[in-house]
JSON list of C-alpha atoms in Angstrom, two decimals:
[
{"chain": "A", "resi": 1, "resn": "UNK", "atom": "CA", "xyz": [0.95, -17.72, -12.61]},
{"chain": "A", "resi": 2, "resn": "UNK", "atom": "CA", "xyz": [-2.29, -18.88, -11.51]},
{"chain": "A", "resi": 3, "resn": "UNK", "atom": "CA", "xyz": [-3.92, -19.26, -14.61]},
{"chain": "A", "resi": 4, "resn": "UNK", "atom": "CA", "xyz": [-7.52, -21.11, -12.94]},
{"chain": "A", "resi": 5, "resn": "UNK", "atom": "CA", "xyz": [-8.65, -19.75, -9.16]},
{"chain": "A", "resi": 6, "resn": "UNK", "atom": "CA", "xyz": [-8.56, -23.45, -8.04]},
{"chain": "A", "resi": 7, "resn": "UNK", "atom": "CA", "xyz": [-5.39, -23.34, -5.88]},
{"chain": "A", "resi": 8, "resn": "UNK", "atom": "CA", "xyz": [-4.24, -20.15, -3.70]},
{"chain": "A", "resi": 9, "resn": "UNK", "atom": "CA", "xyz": [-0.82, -19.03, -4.47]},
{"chain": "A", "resi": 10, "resn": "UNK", "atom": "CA", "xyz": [0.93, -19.29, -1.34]},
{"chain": "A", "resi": 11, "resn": "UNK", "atom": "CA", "xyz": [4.46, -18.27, -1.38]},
{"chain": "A", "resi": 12, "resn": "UNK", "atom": "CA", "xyz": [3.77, -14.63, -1.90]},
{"chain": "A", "resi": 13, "resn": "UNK", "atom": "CA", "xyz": [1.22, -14.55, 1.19]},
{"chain": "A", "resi": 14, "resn": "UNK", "atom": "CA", "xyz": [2.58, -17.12, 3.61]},
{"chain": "A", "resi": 15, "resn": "UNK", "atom": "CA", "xyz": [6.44, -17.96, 2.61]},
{"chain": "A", "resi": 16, "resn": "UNK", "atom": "CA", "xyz": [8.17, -14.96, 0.86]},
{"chain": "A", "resi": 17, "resn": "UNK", "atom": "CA", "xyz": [9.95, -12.87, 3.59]},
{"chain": "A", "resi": 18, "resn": "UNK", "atom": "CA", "xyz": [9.93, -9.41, 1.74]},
{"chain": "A", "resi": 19, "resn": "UNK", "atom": "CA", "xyz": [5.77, -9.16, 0.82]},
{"chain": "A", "resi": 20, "resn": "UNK", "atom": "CA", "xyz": [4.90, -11.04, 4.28]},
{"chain": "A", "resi": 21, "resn": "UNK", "atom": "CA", "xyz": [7.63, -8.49, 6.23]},
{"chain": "A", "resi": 22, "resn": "UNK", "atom": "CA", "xyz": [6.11, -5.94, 4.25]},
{"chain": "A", "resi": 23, "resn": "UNK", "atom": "CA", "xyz": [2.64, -6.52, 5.12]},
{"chain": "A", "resi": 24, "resn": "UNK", "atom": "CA", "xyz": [3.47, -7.00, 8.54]},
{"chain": "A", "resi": 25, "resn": "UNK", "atom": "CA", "xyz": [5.04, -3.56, 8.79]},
{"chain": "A", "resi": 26, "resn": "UNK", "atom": "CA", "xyz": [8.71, -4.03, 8.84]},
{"chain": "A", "resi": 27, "resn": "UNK", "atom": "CA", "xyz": [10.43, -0.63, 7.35]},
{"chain": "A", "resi": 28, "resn": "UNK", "atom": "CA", "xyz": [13.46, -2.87, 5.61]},
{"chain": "A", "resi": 29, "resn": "UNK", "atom": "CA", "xyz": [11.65, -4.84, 3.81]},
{"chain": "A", "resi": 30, "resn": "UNK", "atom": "CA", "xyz": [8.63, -1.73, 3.05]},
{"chain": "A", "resi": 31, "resn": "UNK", "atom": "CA", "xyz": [11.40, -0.34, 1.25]},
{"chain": "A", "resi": 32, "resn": "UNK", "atom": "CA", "xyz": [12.78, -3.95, -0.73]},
{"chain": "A", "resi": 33, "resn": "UNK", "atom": "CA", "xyz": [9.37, -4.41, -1.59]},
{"chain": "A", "resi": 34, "resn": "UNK", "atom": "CA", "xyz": [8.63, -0.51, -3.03]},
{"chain": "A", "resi": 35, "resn": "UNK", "atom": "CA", "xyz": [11.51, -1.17, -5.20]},
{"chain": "A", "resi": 36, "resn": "UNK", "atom": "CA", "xyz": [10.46, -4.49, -6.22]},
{"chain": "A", "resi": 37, "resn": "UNK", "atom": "CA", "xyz": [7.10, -2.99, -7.59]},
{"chain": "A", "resi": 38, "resn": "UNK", "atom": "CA", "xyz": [8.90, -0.21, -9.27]},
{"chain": "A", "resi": 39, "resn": "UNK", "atom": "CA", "xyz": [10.85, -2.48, -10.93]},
{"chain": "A", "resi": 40, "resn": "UNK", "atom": "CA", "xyz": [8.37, -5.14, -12.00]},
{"chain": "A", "resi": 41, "resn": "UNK", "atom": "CA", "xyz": [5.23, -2.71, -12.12]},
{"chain": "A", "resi": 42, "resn": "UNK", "atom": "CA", "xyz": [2.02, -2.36, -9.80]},
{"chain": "A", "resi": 43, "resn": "UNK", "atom": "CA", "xyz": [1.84, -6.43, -9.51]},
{"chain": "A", "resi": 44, "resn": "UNK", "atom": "CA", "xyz": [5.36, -7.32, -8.36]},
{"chain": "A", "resi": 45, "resn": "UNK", "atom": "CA", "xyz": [6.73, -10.71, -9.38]},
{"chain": "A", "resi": 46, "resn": "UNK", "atom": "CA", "xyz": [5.67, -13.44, -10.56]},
{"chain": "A", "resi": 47, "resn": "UNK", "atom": "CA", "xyz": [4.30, -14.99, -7.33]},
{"chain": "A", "resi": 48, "resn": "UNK", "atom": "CA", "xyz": [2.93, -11.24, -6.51]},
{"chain": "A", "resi": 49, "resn": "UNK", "atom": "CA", "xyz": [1.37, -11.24, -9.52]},
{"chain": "A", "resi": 50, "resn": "UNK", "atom": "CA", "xyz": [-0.31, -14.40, -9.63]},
{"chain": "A", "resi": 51, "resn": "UNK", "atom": "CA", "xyz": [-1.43, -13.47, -5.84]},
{"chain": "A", "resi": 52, "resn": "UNK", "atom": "CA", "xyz": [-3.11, -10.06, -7.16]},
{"chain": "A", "resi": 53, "resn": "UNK", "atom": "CA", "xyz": [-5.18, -12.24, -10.11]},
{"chain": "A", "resi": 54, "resn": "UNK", "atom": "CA", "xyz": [-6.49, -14.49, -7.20]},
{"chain": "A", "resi": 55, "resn": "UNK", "atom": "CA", "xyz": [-6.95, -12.48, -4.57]},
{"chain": "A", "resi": 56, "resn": "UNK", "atom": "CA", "xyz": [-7.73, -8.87, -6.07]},
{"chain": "A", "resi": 57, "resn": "UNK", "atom": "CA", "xyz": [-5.13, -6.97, -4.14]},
{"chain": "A", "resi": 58, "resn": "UNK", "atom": "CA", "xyz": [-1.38, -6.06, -4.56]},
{"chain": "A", "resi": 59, "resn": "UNK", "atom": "CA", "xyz": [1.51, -7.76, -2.79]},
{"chain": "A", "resi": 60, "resn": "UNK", "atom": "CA", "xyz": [2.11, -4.78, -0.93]},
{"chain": "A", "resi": 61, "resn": "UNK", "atom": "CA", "xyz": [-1.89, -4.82, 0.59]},
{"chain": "A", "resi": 62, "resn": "UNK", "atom": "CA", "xyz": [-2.67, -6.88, 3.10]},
{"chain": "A", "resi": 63, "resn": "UNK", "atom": "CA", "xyz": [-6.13, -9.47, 2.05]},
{"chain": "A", "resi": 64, "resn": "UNK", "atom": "CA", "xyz": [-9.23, -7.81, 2.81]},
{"chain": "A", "resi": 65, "resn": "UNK", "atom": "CA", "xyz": [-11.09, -9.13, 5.59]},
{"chain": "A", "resi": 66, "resn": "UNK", "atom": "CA", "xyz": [-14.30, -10.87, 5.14]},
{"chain": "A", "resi": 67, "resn": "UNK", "atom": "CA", "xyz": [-17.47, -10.26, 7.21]},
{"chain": "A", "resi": 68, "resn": "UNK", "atom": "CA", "xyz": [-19.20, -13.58, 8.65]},
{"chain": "A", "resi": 69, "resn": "UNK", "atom": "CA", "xyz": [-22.18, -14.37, 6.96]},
{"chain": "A", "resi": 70, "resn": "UNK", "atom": "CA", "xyz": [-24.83, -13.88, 9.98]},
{"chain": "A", "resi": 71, "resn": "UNK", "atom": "CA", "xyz": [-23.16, -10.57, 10.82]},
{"chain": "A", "resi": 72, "resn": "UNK", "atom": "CA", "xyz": [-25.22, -7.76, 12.32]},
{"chain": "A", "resi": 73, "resn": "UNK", "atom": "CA", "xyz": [-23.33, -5.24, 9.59]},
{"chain": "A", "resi": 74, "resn": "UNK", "atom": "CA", "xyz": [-24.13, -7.45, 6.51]},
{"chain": "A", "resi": 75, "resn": "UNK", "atom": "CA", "xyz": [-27.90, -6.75, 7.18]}
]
């Protein structure tokens, strides 16, 4: 797990085909993935887990999108 917040933890966001189909809105894996959490709890696996320490959210949520900094809603 990612222990520091130096490097990202990529294969959970980018590589693994059931939290990527998932957050892309693919029923199949929706359903691999709901049984996934069930089984490993709110965090999923290992690679789910260490992407919820970095990035704050679950495997099954898709990464919040950030606001640029000169935005007209940031002021």
């Amino acid at each position: 797990m990612a222990e520091d917040k130096g490097n990202p933890p990529v294969f959970c966001e980018k590589y693994c085909i059931i939290c990527k189909g998932a957050r892309e809105g693919n029923a199949i894996c929706k359903s691999i993935q709901n049984i996934e959490l069930k089984i490993f709890g709110k965090n999923g696996c290992i690679w789910g887990a260490a992407r919820t320490k970095y990035y704050g959210v679950t495997p099954d949520q898709k990464l919040p999108k950030k606001l640029p900094k000169n935005s007209k809603m940031n002021k």
